PDB file of C-alpha atoms in Angstrom:
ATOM      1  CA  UNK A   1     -26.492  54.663  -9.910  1.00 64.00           C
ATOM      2  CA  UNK A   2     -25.725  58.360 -10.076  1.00 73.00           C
ATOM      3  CA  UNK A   3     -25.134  57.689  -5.850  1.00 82.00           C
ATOM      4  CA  UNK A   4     -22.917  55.073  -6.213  1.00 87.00           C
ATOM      5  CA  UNK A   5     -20.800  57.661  -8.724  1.00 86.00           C
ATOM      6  CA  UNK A   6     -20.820  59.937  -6.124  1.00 88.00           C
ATOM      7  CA  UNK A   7     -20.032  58.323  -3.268  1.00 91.00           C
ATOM      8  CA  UNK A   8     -16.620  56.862  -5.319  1.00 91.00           C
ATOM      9  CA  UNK A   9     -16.006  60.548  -6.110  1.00 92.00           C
ATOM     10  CA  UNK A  10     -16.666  61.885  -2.551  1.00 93.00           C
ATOM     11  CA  UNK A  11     -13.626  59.495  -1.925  1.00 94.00           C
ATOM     12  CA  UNK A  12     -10.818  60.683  -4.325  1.00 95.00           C
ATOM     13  CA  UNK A  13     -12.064  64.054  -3.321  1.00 94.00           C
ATOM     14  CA  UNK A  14     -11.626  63.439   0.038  1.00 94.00           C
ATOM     15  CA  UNK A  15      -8.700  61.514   0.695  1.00 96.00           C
ATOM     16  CA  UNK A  16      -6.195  62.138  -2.624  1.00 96.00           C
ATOM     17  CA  UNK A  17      -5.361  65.563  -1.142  1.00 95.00           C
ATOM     18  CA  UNK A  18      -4.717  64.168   2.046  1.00 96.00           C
ATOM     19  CA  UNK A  19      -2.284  61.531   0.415  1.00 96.00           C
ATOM     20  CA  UNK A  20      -0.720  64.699  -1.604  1.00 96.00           C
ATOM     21  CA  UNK A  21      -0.134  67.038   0.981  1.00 96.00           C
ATOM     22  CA  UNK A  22       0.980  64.164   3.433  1.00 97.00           C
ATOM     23  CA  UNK A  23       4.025  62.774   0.297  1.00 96.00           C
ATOM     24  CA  UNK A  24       4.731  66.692   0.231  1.00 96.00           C
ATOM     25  CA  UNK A  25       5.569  67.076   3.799  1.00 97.00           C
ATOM     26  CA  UNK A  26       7.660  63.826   3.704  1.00 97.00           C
ATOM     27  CA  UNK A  27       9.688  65.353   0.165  1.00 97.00           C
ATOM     28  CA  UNK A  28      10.466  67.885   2.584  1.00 97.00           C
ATOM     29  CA  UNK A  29      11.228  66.292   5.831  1.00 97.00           C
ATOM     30  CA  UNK A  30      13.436  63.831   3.412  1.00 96.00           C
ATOM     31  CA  UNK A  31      14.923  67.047   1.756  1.00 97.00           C
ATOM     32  CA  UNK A  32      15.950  68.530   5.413  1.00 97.00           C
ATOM     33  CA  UNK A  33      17.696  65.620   6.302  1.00 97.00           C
ATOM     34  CA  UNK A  34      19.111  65.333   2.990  1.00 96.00           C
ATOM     35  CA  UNK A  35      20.579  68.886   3.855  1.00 97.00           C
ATOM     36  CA  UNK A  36      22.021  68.047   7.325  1.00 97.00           C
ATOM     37  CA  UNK A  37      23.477  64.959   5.771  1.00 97.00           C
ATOM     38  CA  UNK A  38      25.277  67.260   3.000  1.00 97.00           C
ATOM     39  CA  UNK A  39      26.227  69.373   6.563  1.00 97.00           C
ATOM     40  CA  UNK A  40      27.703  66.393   8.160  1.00 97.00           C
ATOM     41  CA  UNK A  41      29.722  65.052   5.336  1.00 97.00           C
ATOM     42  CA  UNK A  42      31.520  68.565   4.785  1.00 97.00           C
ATOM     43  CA  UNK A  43      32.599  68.396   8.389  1.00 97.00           C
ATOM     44  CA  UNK A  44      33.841  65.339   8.471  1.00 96.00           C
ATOM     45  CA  UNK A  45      35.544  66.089   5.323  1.00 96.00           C
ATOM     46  CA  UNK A  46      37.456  69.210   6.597  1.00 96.00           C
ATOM     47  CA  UNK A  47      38.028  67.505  10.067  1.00 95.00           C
ATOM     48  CA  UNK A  48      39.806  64.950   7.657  1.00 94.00           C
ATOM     49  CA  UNK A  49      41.882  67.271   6.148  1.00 92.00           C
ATOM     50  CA  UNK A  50      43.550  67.710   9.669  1.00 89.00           C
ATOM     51  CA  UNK A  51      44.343  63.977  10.614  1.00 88.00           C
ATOM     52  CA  UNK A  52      47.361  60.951  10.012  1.00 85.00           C
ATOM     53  CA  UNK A  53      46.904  59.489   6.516  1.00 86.00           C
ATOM     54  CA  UNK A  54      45.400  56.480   7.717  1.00 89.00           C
ATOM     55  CA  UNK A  55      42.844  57.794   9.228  1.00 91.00           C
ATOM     56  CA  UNK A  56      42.106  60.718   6.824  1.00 91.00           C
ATOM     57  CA  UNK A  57      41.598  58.268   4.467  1.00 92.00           C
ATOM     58  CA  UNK A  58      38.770  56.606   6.108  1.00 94.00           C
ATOM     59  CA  UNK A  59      37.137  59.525   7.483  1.00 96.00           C
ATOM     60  CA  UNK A  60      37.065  60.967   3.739  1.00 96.00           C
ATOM     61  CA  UNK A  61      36.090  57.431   2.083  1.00 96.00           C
ATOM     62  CA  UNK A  62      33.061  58.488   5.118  1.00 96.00           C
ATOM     63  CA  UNK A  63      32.365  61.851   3.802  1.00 97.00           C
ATOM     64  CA  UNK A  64      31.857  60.521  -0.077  1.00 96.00           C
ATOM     65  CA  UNK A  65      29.723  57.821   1.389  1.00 97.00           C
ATOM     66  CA  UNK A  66      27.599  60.478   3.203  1.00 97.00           C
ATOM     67  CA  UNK A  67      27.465  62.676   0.276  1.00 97.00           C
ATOM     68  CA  UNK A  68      26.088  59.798  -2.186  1.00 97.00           C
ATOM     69  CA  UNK A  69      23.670  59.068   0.176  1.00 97.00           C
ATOM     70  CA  UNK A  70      22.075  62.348  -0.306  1.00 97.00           C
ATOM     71  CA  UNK A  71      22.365  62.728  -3.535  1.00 97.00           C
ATOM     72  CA  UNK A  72      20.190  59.440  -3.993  1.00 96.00           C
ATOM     73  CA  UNK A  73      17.670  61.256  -1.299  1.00 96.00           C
ATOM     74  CA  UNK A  74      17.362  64.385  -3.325  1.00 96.00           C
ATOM     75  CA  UNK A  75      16.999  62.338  -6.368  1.00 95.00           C
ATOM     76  CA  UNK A  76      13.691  60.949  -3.945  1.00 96.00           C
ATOM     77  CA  UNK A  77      12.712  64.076  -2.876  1.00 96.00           C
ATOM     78  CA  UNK A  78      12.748  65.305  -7.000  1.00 96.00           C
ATOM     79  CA  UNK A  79      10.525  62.164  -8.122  1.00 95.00           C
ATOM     80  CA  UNK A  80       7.820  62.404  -4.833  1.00 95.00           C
ATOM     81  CA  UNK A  81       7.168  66.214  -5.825  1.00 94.00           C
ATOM     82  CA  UNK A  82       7.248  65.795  -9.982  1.00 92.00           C
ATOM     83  CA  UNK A  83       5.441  62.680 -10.257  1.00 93.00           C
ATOM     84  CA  UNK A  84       3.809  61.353  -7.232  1.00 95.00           C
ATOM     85  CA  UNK A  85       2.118  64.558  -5.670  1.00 95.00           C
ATOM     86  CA  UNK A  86       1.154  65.788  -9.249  1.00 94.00           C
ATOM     87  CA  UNK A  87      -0.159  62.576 -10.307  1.00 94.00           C
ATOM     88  CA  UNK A  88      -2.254  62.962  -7.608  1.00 95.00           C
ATOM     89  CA  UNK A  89      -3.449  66.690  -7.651  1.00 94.00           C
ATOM     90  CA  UNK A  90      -4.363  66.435 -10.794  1.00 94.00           C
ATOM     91  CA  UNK A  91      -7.214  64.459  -9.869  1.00 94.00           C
ATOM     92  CA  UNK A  92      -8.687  68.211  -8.150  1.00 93.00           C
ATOM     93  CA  UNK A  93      -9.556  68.881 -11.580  1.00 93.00           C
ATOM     94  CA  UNK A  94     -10.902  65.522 -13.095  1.00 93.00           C
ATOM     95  CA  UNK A  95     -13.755  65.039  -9.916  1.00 93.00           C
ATOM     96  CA  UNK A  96     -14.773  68.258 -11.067  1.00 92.00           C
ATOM     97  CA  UNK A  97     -15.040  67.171 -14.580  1.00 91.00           C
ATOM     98  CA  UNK A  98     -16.573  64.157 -12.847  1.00 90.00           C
ATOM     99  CA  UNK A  99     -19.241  66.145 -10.928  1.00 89.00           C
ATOM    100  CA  UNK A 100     -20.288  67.929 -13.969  1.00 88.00           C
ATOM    101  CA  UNK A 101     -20.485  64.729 -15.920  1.00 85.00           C
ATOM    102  CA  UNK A 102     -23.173  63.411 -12.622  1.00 85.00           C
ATOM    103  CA  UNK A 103     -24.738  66.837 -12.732  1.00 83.00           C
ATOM    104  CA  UNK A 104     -25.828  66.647 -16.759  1.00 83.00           C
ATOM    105  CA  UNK A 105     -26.891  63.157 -16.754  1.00 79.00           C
ATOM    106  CA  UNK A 106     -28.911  64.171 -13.028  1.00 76.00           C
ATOM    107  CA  UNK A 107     -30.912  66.765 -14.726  1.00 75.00           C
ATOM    108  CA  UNK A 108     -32.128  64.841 -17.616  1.00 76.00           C
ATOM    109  CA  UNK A 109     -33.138  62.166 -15.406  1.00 77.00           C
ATOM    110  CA  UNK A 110     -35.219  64.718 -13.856  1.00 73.00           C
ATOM    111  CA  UNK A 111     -36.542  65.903 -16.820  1.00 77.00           C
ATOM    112  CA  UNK A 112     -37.384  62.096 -17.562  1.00 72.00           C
ATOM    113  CA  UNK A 113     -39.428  61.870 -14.511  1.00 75.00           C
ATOM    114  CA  UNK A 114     -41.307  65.243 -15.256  1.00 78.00           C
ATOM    115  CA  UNK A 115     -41.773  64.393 -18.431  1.00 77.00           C
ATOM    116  CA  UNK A 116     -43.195  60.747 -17.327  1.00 74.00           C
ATOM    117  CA  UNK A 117     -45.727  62.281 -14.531  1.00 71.00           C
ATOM    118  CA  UNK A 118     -47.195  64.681 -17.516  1.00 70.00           C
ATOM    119  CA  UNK A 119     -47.634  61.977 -19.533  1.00 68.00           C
ATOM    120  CA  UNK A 120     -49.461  60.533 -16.786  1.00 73.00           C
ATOM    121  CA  UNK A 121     -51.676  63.533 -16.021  1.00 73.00           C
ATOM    122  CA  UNK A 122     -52.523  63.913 -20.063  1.00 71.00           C
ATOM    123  CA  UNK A 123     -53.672  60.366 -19.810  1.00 74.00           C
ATOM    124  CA  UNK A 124     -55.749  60.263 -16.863  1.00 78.00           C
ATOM    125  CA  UNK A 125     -57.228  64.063 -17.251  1.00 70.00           C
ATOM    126  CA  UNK A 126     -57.437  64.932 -20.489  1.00 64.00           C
ATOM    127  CA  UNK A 127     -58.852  63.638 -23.554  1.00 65.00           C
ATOM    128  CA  UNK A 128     -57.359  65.956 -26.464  1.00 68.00           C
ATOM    129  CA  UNK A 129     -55.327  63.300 -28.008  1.00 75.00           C
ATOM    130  CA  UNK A 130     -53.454  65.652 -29.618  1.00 75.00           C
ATOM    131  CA  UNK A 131     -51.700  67.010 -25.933  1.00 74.00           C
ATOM    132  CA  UNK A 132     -51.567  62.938 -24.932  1.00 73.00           C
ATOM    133  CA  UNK A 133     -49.355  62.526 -28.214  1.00 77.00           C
ATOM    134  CA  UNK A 134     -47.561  65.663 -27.446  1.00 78.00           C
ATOM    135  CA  UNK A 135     -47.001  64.638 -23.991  1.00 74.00           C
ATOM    136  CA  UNK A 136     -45.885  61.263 -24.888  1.00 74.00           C
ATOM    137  CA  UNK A 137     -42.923  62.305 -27.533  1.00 81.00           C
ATOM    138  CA  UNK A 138     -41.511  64.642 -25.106  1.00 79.00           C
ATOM    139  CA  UNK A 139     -41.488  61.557 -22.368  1.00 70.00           C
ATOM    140  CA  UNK A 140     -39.718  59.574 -25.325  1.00 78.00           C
ATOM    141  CA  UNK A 141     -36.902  62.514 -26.293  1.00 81.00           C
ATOM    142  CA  UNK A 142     -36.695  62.750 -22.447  1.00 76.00           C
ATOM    143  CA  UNK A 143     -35.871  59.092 -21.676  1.00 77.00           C
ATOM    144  CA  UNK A 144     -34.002  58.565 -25.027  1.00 80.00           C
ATOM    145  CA  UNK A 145     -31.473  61.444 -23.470  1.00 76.00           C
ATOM    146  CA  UNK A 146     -31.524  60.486 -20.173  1.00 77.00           C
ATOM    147  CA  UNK A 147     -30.884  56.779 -21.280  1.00 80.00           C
ATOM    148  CA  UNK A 148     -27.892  57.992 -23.356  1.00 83.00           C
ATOM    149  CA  UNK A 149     -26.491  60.102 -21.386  1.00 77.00           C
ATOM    150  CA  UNK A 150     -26.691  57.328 -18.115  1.00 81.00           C
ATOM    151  CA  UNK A 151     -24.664  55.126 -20.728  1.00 84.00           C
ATOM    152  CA  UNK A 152     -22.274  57.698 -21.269  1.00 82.00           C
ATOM    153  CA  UNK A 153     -21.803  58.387 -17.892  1.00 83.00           C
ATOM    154  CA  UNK A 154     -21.121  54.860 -17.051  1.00 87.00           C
ATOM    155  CA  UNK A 155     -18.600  54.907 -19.231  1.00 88.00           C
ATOM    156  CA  UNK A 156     -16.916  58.049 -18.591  1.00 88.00           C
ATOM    157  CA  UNK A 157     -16.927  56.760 -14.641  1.00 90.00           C
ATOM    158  CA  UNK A 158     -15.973  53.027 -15.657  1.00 91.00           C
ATOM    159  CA  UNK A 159     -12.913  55.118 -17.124  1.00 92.00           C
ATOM    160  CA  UNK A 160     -12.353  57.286 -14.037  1.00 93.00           C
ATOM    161  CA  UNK A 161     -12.010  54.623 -11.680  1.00 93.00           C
ATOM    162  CA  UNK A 162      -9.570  52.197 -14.114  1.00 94.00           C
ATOM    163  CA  UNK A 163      -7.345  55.717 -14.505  1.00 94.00           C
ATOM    164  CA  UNK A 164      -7.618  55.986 -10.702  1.00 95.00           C
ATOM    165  CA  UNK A 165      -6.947  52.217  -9.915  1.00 96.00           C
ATOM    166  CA  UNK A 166      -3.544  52.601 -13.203  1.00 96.00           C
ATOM    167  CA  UNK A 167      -2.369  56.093 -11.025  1.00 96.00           C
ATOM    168  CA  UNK A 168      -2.813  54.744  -7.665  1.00 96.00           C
ATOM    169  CA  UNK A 169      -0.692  51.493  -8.726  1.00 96.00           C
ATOM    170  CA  UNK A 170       1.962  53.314  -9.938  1.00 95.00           C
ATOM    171  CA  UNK A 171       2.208  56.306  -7.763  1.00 96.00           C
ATOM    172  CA  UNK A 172       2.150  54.156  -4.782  1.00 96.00           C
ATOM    173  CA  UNK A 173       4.866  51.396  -5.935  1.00 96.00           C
ATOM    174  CA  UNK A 174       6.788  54.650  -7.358  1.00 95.00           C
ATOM    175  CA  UNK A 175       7.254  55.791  -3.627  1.00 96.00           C
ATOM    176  CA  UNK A 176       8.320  52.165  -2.639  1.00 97.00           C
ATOM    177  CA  UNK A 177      10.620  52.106  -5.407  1.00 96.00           C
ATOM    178  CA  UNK A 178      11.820  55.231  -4.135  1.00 95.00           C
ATOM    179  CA  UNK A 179      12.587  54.055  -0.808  1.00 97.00           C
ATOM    180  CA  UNK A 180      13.707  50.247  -1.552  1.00 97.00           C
ATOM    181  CA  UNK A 181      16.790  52.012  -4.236  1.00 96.00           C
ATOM    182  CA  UNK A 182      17.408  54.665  -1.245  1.00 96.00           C
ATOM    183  CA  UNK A 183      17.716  51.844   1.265  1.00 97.00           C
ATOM    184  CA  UNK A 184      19.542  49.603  -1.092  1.00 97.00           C
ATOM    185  CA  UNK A 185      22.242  52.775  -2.063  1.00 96.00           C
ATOM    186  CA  UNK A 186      22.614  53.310   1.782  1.00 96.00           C
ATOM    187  CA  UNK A 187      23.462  49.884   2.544  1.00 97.00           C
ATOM    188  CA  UNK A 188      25.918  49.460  -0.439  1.00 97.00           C
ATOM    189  CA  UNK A 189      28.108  53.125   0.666  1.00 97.00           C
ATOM    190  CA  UNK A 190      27.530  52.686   4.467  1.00 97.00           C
ATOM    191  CA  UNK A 191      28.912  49.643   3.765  1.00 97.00           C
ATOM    192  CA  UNK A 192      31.993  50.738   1.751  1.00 96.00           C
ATOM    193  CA  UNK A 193      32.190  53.567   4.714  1.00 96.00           C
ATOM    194  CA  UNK A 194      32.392  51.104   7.808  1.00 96.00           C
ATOM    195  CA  UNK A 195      34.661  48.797   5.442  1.00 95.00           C
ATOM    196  CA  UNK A 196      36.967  52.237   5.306  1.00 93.00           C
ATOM    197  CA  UNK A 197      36.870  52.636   9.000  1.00 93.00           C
ATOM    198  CA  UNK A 198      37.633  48.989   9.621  1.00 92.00           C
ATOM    199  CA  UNK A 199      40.540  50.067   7.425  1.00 89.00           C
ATOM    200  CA  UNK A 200      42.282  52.263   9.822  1.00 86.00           C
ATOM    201  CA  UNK A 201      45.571  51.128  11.069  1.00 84.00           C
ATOM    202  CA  UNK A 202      46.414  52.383  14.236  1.00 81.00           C
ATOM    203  CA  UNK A 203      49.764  51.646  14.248  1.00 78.00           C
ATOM    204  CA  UNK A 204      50.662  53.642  11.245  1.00 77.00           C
ATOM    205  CA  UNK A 205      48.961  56.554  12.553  1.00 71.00           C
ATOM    206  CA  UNK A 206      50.806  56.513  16.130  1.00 79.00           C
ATOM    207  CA  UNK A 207      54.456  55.762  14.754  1.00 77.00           C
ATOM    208  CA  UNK A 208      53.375  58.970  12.699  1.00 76.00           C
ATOM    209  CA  UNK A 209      52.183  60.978  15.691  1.00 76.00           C
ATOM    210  CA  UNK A 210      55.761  59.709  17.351  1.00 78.00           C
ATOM    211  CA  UNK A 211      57.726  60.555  14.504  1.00 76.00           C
ATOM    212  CA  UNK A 212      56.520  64.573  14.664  1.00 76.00           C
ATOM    213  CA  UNK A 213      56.939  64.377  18.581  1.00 74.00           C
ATOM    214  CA  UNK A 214      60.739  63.566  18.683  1.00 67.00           C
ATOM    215  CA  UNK A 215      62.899  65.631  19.710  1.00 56.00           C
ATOM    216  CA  UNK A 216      66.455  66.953  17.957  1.00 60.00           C
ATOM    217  CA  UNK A 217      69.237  68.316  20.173  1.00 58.00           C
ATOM    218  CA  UNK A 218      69.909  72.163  19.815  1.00 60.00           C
ATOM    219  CA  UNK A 219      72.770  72.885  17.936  1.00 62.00           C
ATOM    220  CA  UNK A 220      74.688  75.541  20.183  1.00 56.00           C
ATOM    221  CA  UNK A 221      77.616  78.038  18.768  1.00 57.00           C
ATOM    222  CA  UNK A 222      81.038  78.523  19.982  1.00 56.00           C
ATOM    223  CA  UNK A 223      80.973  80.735  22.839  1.00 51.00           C
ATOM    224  CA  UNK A 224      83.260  83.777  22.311  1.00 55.00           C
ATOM    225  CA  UNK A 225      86.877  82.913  24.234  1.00 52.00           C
ATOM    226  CA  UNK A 226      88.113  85.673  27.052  1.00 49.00           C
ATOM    227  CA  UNK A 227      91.402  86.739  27.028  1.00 50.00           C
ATOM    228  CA  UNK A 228      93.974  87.503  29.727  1.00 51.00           C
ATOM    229  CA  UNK A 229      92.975  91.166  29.325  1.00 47.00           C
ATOM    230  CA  UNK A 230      89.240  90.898  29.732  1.00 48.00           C
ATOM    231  CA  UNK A 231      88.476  91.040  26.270  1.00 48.00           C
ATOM    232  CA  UNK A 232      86.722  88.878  24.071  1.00 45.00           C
ATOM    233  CA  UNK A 233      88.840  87.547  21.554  1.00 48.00           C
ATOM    234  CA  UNK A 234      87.844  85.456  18.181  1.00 50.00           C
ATOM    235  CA  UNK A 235      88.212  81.972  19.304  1.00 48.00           C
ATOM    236  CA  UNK A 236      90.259  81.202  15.740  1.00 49.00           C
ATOM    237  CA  UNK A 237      92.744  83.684  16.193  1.00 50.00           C
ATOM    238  CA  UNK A 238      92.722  83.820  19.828  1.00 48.00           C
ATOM    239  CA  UNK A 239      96.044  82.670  20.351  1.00 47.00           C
ATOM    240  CA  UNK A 240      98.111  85.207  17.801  1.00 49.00           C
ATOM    241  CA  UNK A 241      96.516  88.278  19.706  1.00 52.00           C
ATOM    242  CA  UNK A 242      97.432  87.049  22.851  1.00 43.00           C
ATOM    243  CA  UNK A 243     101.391  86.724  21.294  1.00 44.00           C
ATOM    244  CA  UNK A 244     100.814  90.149  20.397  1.00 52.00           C
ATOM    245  CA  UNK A 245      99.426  91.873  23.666  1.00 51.00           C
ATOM    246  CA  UNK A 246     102.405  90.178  25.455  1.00 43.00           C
ATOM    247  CA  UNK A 247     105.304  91.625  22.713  1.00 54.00           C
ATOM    248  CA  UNK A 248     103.448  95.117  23.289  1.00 55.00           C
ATOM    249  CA  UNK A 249     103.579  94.693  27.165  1.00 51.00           C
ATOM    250  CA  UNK A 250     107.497  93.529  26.957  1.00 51.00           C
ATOM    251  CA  UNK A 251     108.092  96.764  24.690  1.00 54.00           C
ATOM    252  CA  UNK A 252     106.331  98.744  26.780  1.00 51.00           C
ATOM    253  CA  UNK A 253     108.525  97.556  29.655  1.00 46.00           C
ATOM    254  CA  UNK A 254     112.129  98.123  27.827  1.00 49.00           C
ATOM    255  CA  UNK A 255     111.433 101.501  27.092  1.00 48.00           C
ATOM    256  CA  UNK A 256     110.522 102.535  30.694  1.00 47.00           C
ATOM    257  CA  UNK A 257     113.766 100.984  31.548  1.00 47.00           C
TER     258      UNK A 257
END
């Protein structure tokens, strides 16, 4: 019996770490992609920011899709590394417990046995019935302890491997729980994303492009008028100072005369 217990023990020992560290590595493989995802969606998000309305709205509609997405894989990554690699780490500590259990109930089976092969000895050497008796209640204490303690062992392992059956149940369909709600989330926002970029209306966005290319006419000033003299003149008053530069030149003239 006490092989069969260990060879059930020798498995959880063996291959529950293995499990753990292997749901560890995949919390953080899960937990770097959830970080290049949270990457991706802030660039698309700024490279939004630069774009027509029609299609800044889809690419952002993208970027909040992206975003959700990871925060449903870091709510993953949380449960994998709280509940499913602790529930089964802890086990490290309860096949000790275990082996402890195998090693007390070993021992006073042994004791049993020595305890038998004196009796025998007494029986078939000696004839002091007083060591025969003596040798025969210690056989009886010995296989009354032994027997009780193989009972309580059975128990104690009956209740081992129903915990261990319960934990591996629910760890495992934990992780698929995980994984069908992230899958489900995914398809429900990259949905509503490709639904946004479906969205985008072309049109809109080039008669918008159009509308910033065209081009006004510059608005040119008045050039300055040039008078008879050489001079630039005010084009508003331009004719008065001409009037006047010909009255000086005629008063000029008279006086000379």
């Amino acid at each position: 019996q006490t092989k069969v217990i260990d060879r059930k023990i020798f498995i959880v020992e063996t291959h529950f770490p293995k499990v753990a560290a292997m749901l560890q590595r995949y919390a953080v493989g899960t937990a770097k992609l959830r970080n290049k995802g949270d990457e991706l969606a802030k660039t698309i998000a700024a490279y939004a920011e630069e774009e027509s309305p029609s299609l800044k709205q889809a690419l952002t509609t993208m970027s909040e899709c992206l975003s959700a997405i990871q925060d449903q894989r870091d709510a993953e990554v949380s449960k994998i590394e709280e509940k499913l690699v602790q529930g089964l780490s802890v086990y490290d500590t309860k096949c000790k417990q275990a082996r402890n259990d195998v090693r007390v109930s070993s021992s006073l089976s042994t004791r049993e046995v020595k305890s038998f092969e004196n009796l025998e000895k007494a029986q078939m050497k000696s004839t002091d019935r007083t060591r025969i008796a003596r040798a025969q209640a210690e056989f009886q204490k010995a296989s009354g302890e032994a027997n009780r303690s193989l009972r309580v062992l059975r128990e104690q392992m009956n209740e081992f491997e129903s915990q261990k059956m319960r934990d591996v149940k629910q760890i495992f369909s934990g992780f698929v729980v995980c994984e069908m709600e992230l899958l489900a989330r995914s398809m429900e926002l990259y949905t509503r994303a490709y639904q946004g970029l479906m969205n985008i209306i072309e049109e809109e966005d080039l008669e918008e492009f159009n509308k910033s290319m065209t081009l006004k006419p510059t608005q040119w000033g008045s050039a300055p008028a040039l008078s008879n003299a050489g001079r630039y003149v005010n084009p508003g008053n331009g004719r008065e100072n001409v009037l006047e530069e010909v009255e000086d030149e005629s008063d000029e003239l008279n006086r000379t005369m």
